[in-house]
């Protein structure tokens, strides 16, 4: 039985990795899409409502074509007693960089950042509309384990940085300590891995980020920024 469990675990890991080996194409329009970043933690009692709010984007007809949501799990709540296995110090540093760049007033969870700006109105229903700002077209071709990215900006900007995040969906975790003790938490749009690359041109070839975590479904989020700013210029994404 023990050997069977190990074999099944290895199979799930392999499936999680090989699911990325496919070809697809996705692209944005010239108008800026909305990139939504949620900073959250399984230790924070205020975070489950925000996690649920983010999960509802999976029902949006304009998902990835106009709205690109993602959840970053930060690690500064782990001291309470529960070790959130989805956290990464890089995600905590990213949130701190938002603060250093003046994009947010302070660092806290749950925190929503839309296109590089803090949004405290996320709890209230309001329409999500496509920006009227023309920023340029982002197109992505995935072949096997590589992403080939092109961006045609409305304004000349050099250098530029391309980012790719692997997103996981359908995680369910029972919490046995901390503020959410005895709760079952569900996670969607979770950033499992993230990579980035600078280019002096408008084209990138980047190896896809991988993860050993087994999700019910995966997606890719791709966005463009300048190297010195976390504010996205354009973003897009797709299911895998």
Tab-separated table of N, CA and C in Angstrom, residues 52-216:
chain	number	residue	atom	x	y	z
A	52	UNK	N	-12.155	33.739	-2.060
A	52	UNK	CA	-13.430	33.390	-2.705
A	52	UNK	C	-13.765	34.406	-3.789
A	53	UNK	N	-13.546	35.692	-3.496
A	53	UNK	CA	-13.795	36.752	-4.473
A	53	UNK	C	-12.964	36.519	-5.726
A	54	UNK	N	-11.696	36.172	-5.552
A	54	UNK	CA	-10.826	35.945	-6.703
A	54	UNK	C	-11.275	34.712	-7.488
A	55	UNK	N	-11.727	33.676	-6.764
A	55	UNK	CA	-12.129	32.436	-7.439
A	55	UNK	C	-13.293	32.661	-8.397
A	56	UNK	N	-14.116	33.675	-8.122
A	56	UNK	CA	-15.293	33.922	-8.955
A	56	UNK	C	-14.931	34.418	-10.350
A	57	UNK	N	-13.706	34.853	-10.533
A	57	UNK	CA	-13.285	35.300	-11.867
A	57	UNK	C	-13.261	34.146	-12.866
A	58	UNK	N	-13.180	32.917	-12.376
A	58	UNK	CA	-13.119	31.788	-13.308
A	58	UNK	C	-14.415	31.636	-14.095
A	59	UNK	N	-15.485	32.291	-13.627
A	59	UNK	CA	-16.762	32.245	-14.324
A	59	UNK	C	-16.924	33.395	-15.316
A	60	UNK	N	-15.990	34.323	-15.328
A	60	UNK	CA	-16.133	35.493	-16.194
A	60	UNK	C	-15.904	35.118	-17.658
A	61	UNK	N	-16.780	35.559	-18.554
A	61	UNK	CA	-16.593	35.250	-19.981
A	61	UNK	C	-15.349	35.917	-20.569
A	62	UNK	N	-14.882	36.986	-19.952
A	62	UNK	CA	-13.713	37.700	-20.461
A	62	UNK	C	-12.435	37.327	-19.708
A	63	UNK	N	-12.488	36.191	-18.981
A	63	UNK	CA	-11.301	35.740	-18.266
A	63	UNK	C	-10.143	35.557	-19.241
A	64	UNK	N	-9.010	36.119	-18.884
A	64	UNK	CA	-7.753	36.088	-19.621
A	64	UNK	C	-7.766	36.976	-20.868
A	65	UNK	N	-8.918	37.184	-21.488
A	65	UNK	CA	-8.950	38.061	-22.659
A	65	UNK	C	-9.039	39.528	-22.259
A	66	UNK	N	-9.581	39.794	-21.048
A	66	UNK	CA	-9.623	41.161	-20.532
A	66	UNK	C	-9.164	41.256	-19.089
A	67	UNK	N	-9.319	40.170	-18.323
A	67	UNK	CA	-8.966	40.161	-16.899
A	67	UNK	C	-8.008	39.001	-16.622
A	68	UNK	N	-6.882	39.305	-15.981
A	68	UNK	CA	-5.875	38.286	-15.678
A	68	UNK	C	-5.649	38.286	-14.167
A	69	UNK	N	-6.342	37.397	-13.417
A	69	UNK	CA	-6.201	37.355	-11.955
A	69	UNK	C	-5.093	36.388	-11.530
A	70	UNK	N	-4.481	36.676	-10.381
A	70	UNK	CA	-3.496	35.762	-9.808
A	70	UNK	C	-3.373	36.003	-8.313
A	71	UNK	N	-3.020	34.933	-7.580
A	71	UNK	CA	-2.894	35.012	-6.126
A	71	UNK	C	-1.466	34.677	-5.718
A	72	UNK	N	-0.858	35.586	-4.959
A	72	UNK	CA	0.479	35.386	-4.409
A	72	UNK	C	0.348	35.120	-2.914
A	73	UNK	N	0.832	33.966	-2.452
A	73	UNK	CA	0.800	33.649	-1.023
A	73	UNK	C	2.097	34.126	-0.365
A	74	UNK	N	1.946	35.025	0.614
A	74	UNK	CA	3.107	35.599	1.302
A	74	UNK	C	3.413	34.798	2.569
A	75	UNK	N	4.643	34.949	3.079
A	75	UNK	CA	5.093	34.085	4.178
A	75	UNK	C	5.183	34.770	5.538
A	76	UNK	N	4.823	36.060	5.641
A	76	UNK	CA	5.041	36.745	6.917
A	76	UNK	C	3.987	36.444	7.975
A	77	UNK	N	2.985	35.610	7.630
A	77	UNK	CA	2.000	35.174	8.625
A	77	UNK	C	2.324	33.795	9.201
A	78	UNK	N	3.343	33.136	8.678
A	78	UNK	CA	3.618	31.756	9.091
A	78	UNK	C	3.976	31.627	10.571
A	79	UNK	N	4.408	32.725	11.182
A	79	UNK	CA	4.831	32.655	12.590
A	79	UNK	C	3.664	32.332	13.524
A	80	UNK	N	2.426	32.521	13.068
A	80	UNK	CA	1.262	32.295	13.919
A	80	UNK	C	1.147	30.829	14.321
A	81	UNK	N	1.651	29.940	13.460
A	81	UNK	CA	1.589	28.526	13.832
A	81	UNK	C	1.269	27.594	12.690
A	82	UNK	N	0.740	28.136	11.591
A	82	UNK	CA	0.434	27.308	10.426
A	82	UNK	C	1.405	27.660	9.308
A	83	UNK	N	2.057	26.645	8.723
A	83	UNK	CA	2.990	26.865	7.631
A	83	UNK	C	2.252	26.720	6.301
A	84	UNK	N	1.989	27.841	5.668
A	84	UNK	CA	1.320	27.855	4.369
A	84	UNK	C	2.296	27.320	3.325
A	85	UNK	N	1.997	26.149	2.766
A	85	UNK	CA	2.922	25.498	1.834
A	85	UNK	C	2.959	26.157	0.458
A	86	UNK	N	2.082	27.125	0.230
A	86	UNK	CA	2.041	27.795	-1.068
A	86	UNK	C	2.789	29.131	-1.058
A	87	UNK	N	3.373	29.483	0.075
A	87	UNK	CA	4.065	30.770	0.161
A	87	UNK	C	5.429	30.711	-0.505
A	88	UNK	N	5.949	31.902	-0.791
A	88	UNK	CA	7.312	32.018	-1.304
A	88	UNK	C	7.839	33.391	-0.897
A	89	UNK	N	9.095	33.424	-0.483
A	89	UNK	CA	9.682	34.709	-0.076
A	89	UNK	C	9.683	35.704	-1.226
A	90	UNK	N	9.784	35.227	-2.461
A	90	UNK	CA	9.764	36.125	-3.625
A	90	UNK	C	8.444	36.879	-3.710
A	91	UNK	N	7.344	36.235	-3.309
A	91	UNK	CA	6.038	36.888	-3.382
A	91	UNK	C	5.921	37.963	-2.296
A	92	UNK	N	6.498	37.673	-1.126
A	92	UNK	CA	6.541	38.685	-0.066
A	92	UNK	C	7.368	39.878	-0.516
A	93	UNK	N	8.516	39.603	-1.136
A	93	UNK	CA	9.378	40.684	-1.625
A	93	UNK	C	8.685	41.483	-2.714
A	94	UNK	N	7.913	40.813	-3.556
A	94	UNK	CA	7.184	41.514	-4.609
A	94	UNK	C	6.193	42.497	-4.004
A	95	UNK	N	5.478	42.077	-2.967
A	95	UNK	CA	4.535	42.970	-2.308
A	95	UNK	C	5.267	44.157	-1.674
A	96	UNK	N	6.412	43.902	-1.067
A	96	UNK	CA	7.198	44.985	-0.472
A	96	UNK	C	7.694	45.955	-1.539
A	97	UNK	N	8.045	45.424	-2.702
A	97	UNK	CA	8.487	46.290	-3.803
A	97	UNK	C	7.359	47.190	-4.280
A	98	UNK	N	6.126	46.665	-4.283
A	98	UNK	CA	4.974	47.513	-4.618
A	98	UNK	C	4.924	48.709	-3.672
A	99	UNK	N	5.185	48.446	-2.390
A	99	UNK	CA	5.168	49.519	-1.406
A	99	UNK	C	6.310	50.498	-1.651
A	100	UNK	N	7.493	49.980	-1.915
A	100	UNK	CA	8.661	50.834	-2.166
A	100	UNK	C	8.465	51.706	-3.406
A	101	UNK	N	7.739	51.190	-4.381
A	101	UNK	CA	7.502	51.942	-5.612
A	101	UNK	C	6.306	52.880	-5.512
A	102	UNK	N	5.634	52.884	-4.349
A	102	UNK	CA	4.510	53.784	-4.140
A	102	UNK	C	3.202	53.304	-4.733
A	103	UNK	N	3.133	52.022	-5.092
A	103	UNK	CA	1.904	51.489	-5.675
A	103	UNK	C	0.838	51.184	-4.619
A	104	UNK	N	1.273	50.951	-3.374
A	104	UNK	CA	0.353	50.651	-2.277
A	104	UNK	C	0.741	51.493	-1.067
A	105	UNK	N	-0.235	51.716	-0.173
A	105	UNK	CA	0.009	52.571	0.994
A	105	UNK	C	0.763	51.828	2.089
A	106	UNK	N	0.532	50.511	2.192
A	106	UNK	CA	1.192	49.681	3.191
A	106	UNK	C	1.071	48.221	2.780
A	107	UNK	N	1.795	47.367	3.482
A	107	UNK	CA	1.782	45.936	3.178
A	107	UNK	C	0.822	45.233	4.140
A	108	UNK	N	-0.171	44.522	3.621
A	108	UNK	CA	-1.132	43.814	4.456
A	108	UNK	C	-1.806	42.722	3.631
A	109	UNK	N	-2.558	41.873	4.298
A	109	UNK	CA	-3.375	40.874	3.615
A	109	UNK	C	-4.800	40.910	4.172
A	110	UNK	N	-5.796	40.633	3.361
A	110	UNK	CA	-5.662	40.449	1.919
A	110	UNK	C	-5.517	41.803	1.236
A	111	UNK	N	-4.721	41.837	0.206
A	111	UNK	CA	-4.499	43.084	-0.529
A	111	UNK	C	-4.691	42.837	-2.022
A	112	UNK	N	-5.472	43.716	-2.644
A	112	UNK	CA	-5.732	43.641	-4.076
A	112	UNK	C	-5.000	44.779	-4.772
A	113	UNK	N	-4.267	44.441	-5.822
A	113	UNK	CA	-3.577	45.435	-6.635
A	113	UNK	C	-3.999	45.224	-8.084
A	114	UNK	N	-4.606	46.257	-8.661
A	114	UNK	CA	-5.054	46.178	-10.053
A	114	UNK	C	-4.200	47.084	-10.928
A	115	UNK	N	-3.527	46.469	-11.876
A	115	UNK	CA	-2.640	47.202	-12.788
A	115	UNK	C	-1.685	48.126	-12.036
A	116	UNK	N	-1.152	47.596	-10.926
A	116	UNK	CA	-0.137	48.337	-10.186
A	116	UNK	C	-0.679	49.383	-9.239
A	117	UNK	N	-1.998	49.351	-8.961
A	117	UNK	CA	-2.587	50.322	-8.039
A	117	UNK	C	-3.417	49.588	-6.983
A	118	UNK	N	-3.264	50.000	-5.732
A	118	UNK	CA	-4.014	49.401	-4.631
A	118	UNK	C	-5.512	49.621	-4.822
A	119	UNK	N	-6.301	48.578	-4.586
A	119	UNK	CA	-7.756	48.667	-4.722
A	119	UNK	C	-8.417	48.182	-3.436
A	120	UNK	N	-8.990	49.105	-2.677
A	120	UNK	CA	-9.682	48.765	-1.436
A	120	UNK	C	-11.183	48.604	-1.634
A	121	UNK	N	-11.662	48.709	-2.874
A	121	UNK	CA	-13.097	48.624	-3.150
A	121	UNK	C	-13.501	47.247	-3.665
A	122	UNK	N	-12.596	46.271	-3.605
A	122	UNK	CA	-12.865	44.968	-4.214
A	122	UNK	C	-14.055	44.252	-3.588
A	123	UNK	N	-14.382	44.557	-2.326
A	123	UNK	CA	-15.504	43.879	-1.654
A	123	UNK	C	-16.853	44.271	-2.246
A	124	UNK	N	-16.903	45.403	-2.911
A	124	UNK	CA	-18.171	45.907	-3.421
A	124	UNK	C	-18.309	45.559	-4.897
A	125	UNK	N	-19.492	45.091	-5.306
A	125	UNK	CA	-19.677	44.732	-6.716
A	125	UNK	C	-19.601	45.952	-7.610
A	126	UNK	N	-18.796	45.872	-8.622
A	126	UNK	CA	-18.730	46.936	-9.614
A	126	UNK	C	-18.281	46.321	-10.927
A	127	UNK	N	-18.708	46.866	-12.048
A	127	UNK	CA	-18.401	46.253	-13.341
A	127	UNK	C	-16.913	46.302	-13.658
A	128	UNK	N	-16.432	45.213	-14.242
A	128	UNK	CA	-15.053	45.159	-14.717
A	128	UNK	C	-15.071	45.519	-16.205
A	129	UNK	N	-14.507	46.640	-16.544
A	129	UNK	CA	-14.530	47.070	-17.939
A	129	UNK	C	-13.117	47.140	-18.493
A	130	UNK	N	-13.015	46.931	-19.778
A	130	UNK	CA	-11.721	47.006	-20.443
A	130	UNK	C	-11.255	48.451	-20.478
A	131	UNK	N	-9.974	48.654	-20.225
A	131	UNK	CA	-9.407	49.995	-20.250
A	131	UNK	C	-9.544	50.601	-21.640
A	132	UNK	N	-9.702	51.889	-21.685
A	132	UNK	CA	-9.752	52.600	-22.964
A	132	UNK	C	-8.371	53.077	-23.391
A	133	UNK	N	-7.355	52.663	-22.626
A	133	UNK	CA	-5.989	53.075	-22.929
A	133	UNK	C	-5.334	52.075	-23.875
A	134	UNK	N	-4.861	52.578	-25.003
A	134	UNK	CA	-4.147	51.730	-25.949
A	134	UNK	C	-2.688	51.641	-25.520
A	135	UNK	N	-2.227	50.415	-25.287
A	135	UNK	CA	-0.845	50.220	-24.831
A	135	UNK	C	-0.046	49.327	-25.768
A	136	UNK	N	-0.742	48.505	-26.566
A	136	UNK	CA	-0.039	47.624	-27.481
A	136	UNK	C	-0.524	46.193	-27.375
A	137	UNK	N	-0.211	45.425	-28.396
A	137	UNK	CA	-0.689	44.049	-28.497
A	137	UNK	C	0.367	43.067	-28.020
A	138	UNK	N	-0.051	42.164	-27.135
A	138	UNK	CA	0.806	41.106	-26.604
A	138	UNK	C	0.335	39.777	-27.180
A	139	UNK	N	1.236	39.031	-27.779
A	139	UNK	CA	0.880	37.715	-28.325
A	139	UNK	C	1.861	36.675	-27.818
A	140	UNK	N	1.350	35.484	-27.568
A	140	UNK	CA	2.148	34.406	-26.978
A	140	UNK	C	1.884	33.117	-27.746
A	141	UNK	N	2.953	32.448	-28.143
A	141	UNK	CA	2.872	31.118	-28.737
A	141	UNK	C	3.618	30.149	-27.829
A	142	UNK	N	2.953	29.083	-27.438
A	142	UNK	CA	3.566	28.058	-26.601
A	142	UNK	C	3.787	26.813	-27.441
A	143	UNK	N	4.999	26.318	-27.428
A	143	UNK	CA	5.341	25.091	-28.137
A	143	UNK	C	6.195	24.236	-27.214
A	144	UNK	N	5.672	23.072	-26.863
A	144	UNK	CA	6.337	22.183	-25.908
A	144	UNK	C	6.577	22.926	-24.601
A	145	UNK	N	7.825	23.124	-24.202
A	145	UNK	CA	8.104	23.768	-22.912
A	145	UNK	C	8.621	25.195	-23.062
A	146	UNK	N	8.368	25.820	-24.222
A	146	UNK	CA	8.847	27.178	-24.478
A	146	UNK	C	7.690	28.118	-24.787
A	147	UNK	N	7.836	29.361	-24.340
A	147	UNK	CA	6.888	30.423	-24.682
A	147	UNK	C	7.608	31.445	-25.548
A	148	UNK	N	7.007	31.779	-26.674
A	148	UNK	CA	7.564	32.765	-27.597
A	148	UNK	C	6.646	33.983	-27.546
A	149	UNK	N	7.178	35.063	-27.025
A	149	UNK	CA	6.375	36.241	-26.697
A	149	UNK	C	6.732	37.399	-27.608
A	150	UNK	N	5.711	38.090	-28.100
A	150	UNK	CA	5.898	39.309	-28.898
A	150	UNK	C	5.019	40.415	-28.324
A	151	UNK	N	5.569	41.604	-28.286
A	151	UNK	CA	4.798	42.758	-27.814
A	151	UNK	C	5.033	43.927	-28.756
A	152	UNK	N	3.938	44.509	-29.239
A	152	UNK	CA	4.012	45.669	-30.129
A	152	UNK	C	3.485	46.881	-29.376
A	153	UNK	N	4.358	47.609	-28.678
A	153	UNK	CA	3.900	48.733	-27.840
A	153	UNK	C	3.444	49.932	-28.668
A	154	UNK	N	2.495	50.679	-28.109
A	154	UNK	CA	2.065	51.921	-28.749
A	154	UNK	C	3.146	52.982	-28.654
A	155	UNK	N	3.903	52.916	-27.561
A	155	UNK	CA	5.015	53.845	-27.363
A	155	UNK	C	6.308	53.055	-27.260
A	156	UNK	N	7.379	53.610	-27.789
A	156	UNK	CA	8.664	52.926	-27.720
A	156	UNK	C	9.176	52.927	-26.295
A	157	UNK	N	9.441	51.733	-25.774
A	157	UNK	CA	10.000	51.600	-24.429
A	157	UNK	C	11.066	50.524	-24.479
A	158	UNK	N	12.250	50.873	-24.013
A	158	UNK	CA	13.329	49.883	-23.957
A	158	UNK	C	14.173	50.135	-22.729
A	159	UNK	N	14.651	49.097	-22.051
A	159	UNK	CA	14.269	47.700	-22.300
A	159	UNK	C	12.913	47.377	-21.702
A	160	UNK	N	12.417	46.189	-22.020
A	160	UNK	CA	11.162	45.697	-21.472
A	160	UNK	C	11.398	44.345	-20.805
A	161	UNK	N	10.510	43.992	-19.887
A	161	UNK	CA	10.614	42.714	-19.198
A	161	UNK	C	9.339	41.913	-19.416
A	162	UNK	N	9.495	40.654	-19.809
A	162	UNK	CA	8.361	39.744	-19.952
A	162	UNK	C	8.307	38.818	-18.742
A	163	UNK	N	7.105	38.557	-18.259
A	163	UNK	CA	6.878	37.698	-17.096
A	163	UNK	C	5.936	36.570	-17.486
A	164	UNK	N	6.188	35.383	-16.940
A	164	UNK	CA	5.268	34.255	-17.098
A	164	UNK	C	5.027	33.637	-15.726
A	165	UNK	N	3.760	33.426	-15.396
A	165	UNK	CA	3.403	32.747	-14.144
A	165	UNK	C	2.578	31.517	-14.469
A	166	UNK	N	2.905	30.419	-13.816
A	166	UNK	CA	2.094	29.214	-13.889
A	166	UNK	C	1.060	29.286	-12.777
A	167	UNK	N	-0.219	29.202	-13.146
A	167	UNK	CA	-1.318	29.303	-12.189
A	167	UNK	C	-1.950	27.933	-11.956
A	168	UNK	N	-2.288	27.652	-10.697
A	168	UNK	CA	-2.945	26.398	-10.342
A	168	UNK	C	-4.340	26.643	-9.800
A	169	UNK	N	-5.246	25.699	-10.069
A	169	UNK	CA	-6.658	25.853	-9.715
A	169	UNK	C	-7.161	24.617	-8.974
A	170	UNK	N	-8.099	24.842	-8.028
A	170	UNK	CA	-8.803	23.745	-7.387
A	170	UNK	C	-8.077	23.106	-6.222
A	171	UNK	N	-7.219	23.860	-5.539
A	171	UNK	CA	-6.555	23.318	-4.356
A	171	UNK	C	-7.508	23.375	-3.162
A	172	UNK	N	-7.527	22.321	-2.379
A	172	UNK	CA	-8.324	22.272	-1.151
A	172	UNK	C	-7.413	21.849	-0.014
A	173	UNK	N	-7.383	22.630	1.047
A	173	UNK	CA	-6.448	22.374	2.132
A	173	UNK	C	-7.144	22.550	3.479
A	174	UNK	N	-7.032	21.547	4.354
A	174	UNK	CA	-7.585	21.655	5.708
A	174	UNK	C	-6.526	22.270	6.614
A	175	UNK	N	-6.904	23.357	7.299
A	175	UNK	CA	-5.985	24.081	8.172
A	175	UNK	C	-6.141	23.558	9.598
A	176	UNK	N	-5.031	23.290	10.251
A	176	UNK	CA	-5.090	22.695	11.593
A	176	UNK	C	-4.398	23.553	12.652
A	177	UNK	N	-4.112	24.809	12.318
A	177	UNK	CA	-3.506	25.721	13.296
A	177	UNK	C	-3.687	27.147	12.797
A	178	UNK	N	-3.347	28.123	13.633
A	178	UNK	CA	-3.424	29.524	13.238
A	178	UNK	C	-4.838	30.078	13.259
A	179	UNK	N	-5.017	31.236	12.629
A	179	UNK	CA	-6.298	31.931	12.669
A	179	UNK	C	-7.414	31.183	11.937
A	180	UNK	N	-7.050	30.355	10.979
A	180	UNK	CA	-8.055	29.605	10.210
A	180	UNK	C	-8.140	28.140	10.637
A	181	UNK	N	-7.778	27.885	11.877
A	181	UNK	CA	-7.787	26.518	12.406
A	181	UNK	C	-9.145	25.843	12.179
A	182	UNK	N	-9.083	24.616	11.674
A	182	UNK	CA	-10.257	23.768	11.461
A	182	UNK	C	-11.115	24.201	10.269
A	183	UNK	N	-10.567	25.055	9.409
A	183	UNK	CA	-11.277	25.453	8.198
A	183	UNK	C	-10.701	24.715	6.994
A	184	UNK	N	-11.532	24.526	5.977
A	184	UNK	CA	-11.069	23.985	4.705
A	184	UNK	C	-11.036	25.139	3.702
A	185	UNK	N	-9.854	25.428	3.180
A	185	UNK	CA	-9.674	26.555	2.275
A	185	UNK	C	-9.479	26.064	0.848
A	186	UNK	N	-10.071	26.801	-0.076
A	186	UNK	CA	-9.948	26.486	-1.502
A	186	UNK	C	-9.215	27.623	-2.207
A	187	UNK	N	-8.357	27.248	-3.152
A	187	UNK	CA	-7.524	28.242	-3.820
A	187	UNK	C	-7.612	28.110	-5.337
A	188	UNK	N	-7.710	29.262	-5.993
A	188	UNK	CA	-7.740	29.334	-7.441
A	188	UNK	C	-6.811	30.458	-7.892
A	189	UNK	N	-6.351	30.376	-9.130
A	189	UNK	CA	-5.446	31.385	-9.698
A	189	UNK	C	-4.162	31.512	-8.877
A	190	UNK	N	-3.752	30.423	-8.245
A	190	UNK	CA	-2.571	30.476	-7.388
A	190	UNK	C	-1.291	30.467	-8.213
A	191	UNK	N	-0.405	31.418	-7.934
A	191	UNK	CA	0.889	31.457	-8.606
A	191	UNK	C	1.759	30.341	-8.020
A	192	UNK	N	2.067	29.351	-8.864
A	192	UNK	CA	2.895	28.220	-8.436
A	192	UNK	C	4.368	28.448	-8.768
A	193	UNK	N	4.613	29.216	-9.808
A	193	UNK	CA	5.983	29.537	-10.200
A	193	UNK	C	5.928	30.729	-11.133
A	194	UNK	N	7.006	31.485	-11.162
A	194	UNK	CA	7.042	32.722	-11.936
A	194	UNK	C	8.458	32.939	-12.454
A	195	UNK	N	8.571	33.302	-13.719
A	195	UNK	CA	9.874	33.600	-14.291
A	195	UNK	C	9.774	34.872	-15.114
A	196	UNK	N	10.918	35.517	-15.348
A	196	UNK	CA	10.923	36.786	-16.066
A	196	UNK	C	12.226	36.943	-16.840
A	197	UNK	N	12.186	37.816	-17.851
A	197	UNK	CA	13.366	37.995	-18.707
A	197	UNK	C	13.331	39.381	-19.330
A	198	UNK	N	14.482	40.040	-19.362
A	198	UNK	CA	14.608	41.376	-19.947
A	198	UNK	C	15.038	41.256	-21.401
A	199	UNK	N	14.531	42.143	-22.235
A	199	UNK	CA	14.937	42.197	-23.638
A	199	UNK	C	15.033	43.652	-24.077
A	200	UNK	N	16.011	43.947	-24.931
A	200	UNK	CA	16.112	45.287	-25.499
A	200	UNK	C	15.196	45.432	-26.713
A	201	UNK	N	14.648	44.320	-27.160
A	201	UNK	CA	13.687	44.342	-28.256
A	201	UNK	C	12.292	44.053	-27.745
A	202	UNK	N	11.454	43.508	-28.612
A	202	UNK	CA	10.061	43.233	-28.254
A	202	UNK	C	9.712	41.759	-28.400
A	203	UNK	N	10.742	40.908	-28.352
A	203	UNK	CA	10.530	39.465	-28.480
A	203	UNK	C	11.290	38.720	-27.396
A	204	UNK	N	10.681	37.636	-26.902
A	204	UNK	CA	11.310	36.826	-25.862
A	204	UNK	C	11.080	35.351	-26.162
A	205	UNK	N	12.051	34.540	-25.813
A	205	UNK	CA	11.893	33.090	-25.783
A	205	UNK	C	12.189	32.656	-24.352
A	206	UNK	N	11.179	32.135	-23.662
A	206	UNK	CA	11.320	31.814	-22.241
A	206	UNK	C	10.828	30.401	-21.981
A	207	UNK	N	11.606	29.649	-21.217
A	207	UNK	CA	11.172	28.316	-20.825
A	207	UNK	C	10.016	28.436	-19.841
A	208	UNK	N	9.006	27.626	-20.023
A	208	UNK	CA	7.824	27.706	-19.164
A	208	UNK	C	8.171	27.352	-17.722
A	209	UNK	N	7.600	28.086	-16.767
A	209	UNK	CA	7.786	27.724	-15.347
A	209	UNK	C	7.092	26.405	-15.048
A	210	UNK	N	7.679	25.621	-14.147
A	210	UNK	CA	7.142	24.317	-13.782
A	210	UNK	C	6.816	24.275	-12.295
A	211	UNK	N	6.036	23.280	-11.912
A	211	UNK	CA	5.720	23.064	-10.508
A	211	UNK	C	5.460	21.588	-10.266
A	212	UNK	N	5.817	21.118	-9.090
A	212	UNK	CA	5.534	19.732	-8.715
A	212	UNK	C	4.191	19.603	-7.995
A	213	UNK	N	3.519	20.731	-7.773
A	213	UNK	CA	2.216	20.688	-7.107
A	213	UNK	C	1.145	20.237	-8.101
A	214	UNK	N	0.268	19.375	-7.649
A	214	UNK	CA	-0.773	18.804	-8.505
A	214	UNK	C	-2.053	19.621	-8.375
A	215	UNK	N	-2.416	20.312	-9.437
A	215	UNK	CA	-3.635	21.108	-9.456
A	215	UNK	C	-4.687	20.418	-10.321
A	216	UNK	N	-5.959	20.787	-10.113
A	216	UNK	CA	-7.026	20.245	-10.946
A	216	UNK	C	-6.952	20.811	-12.354
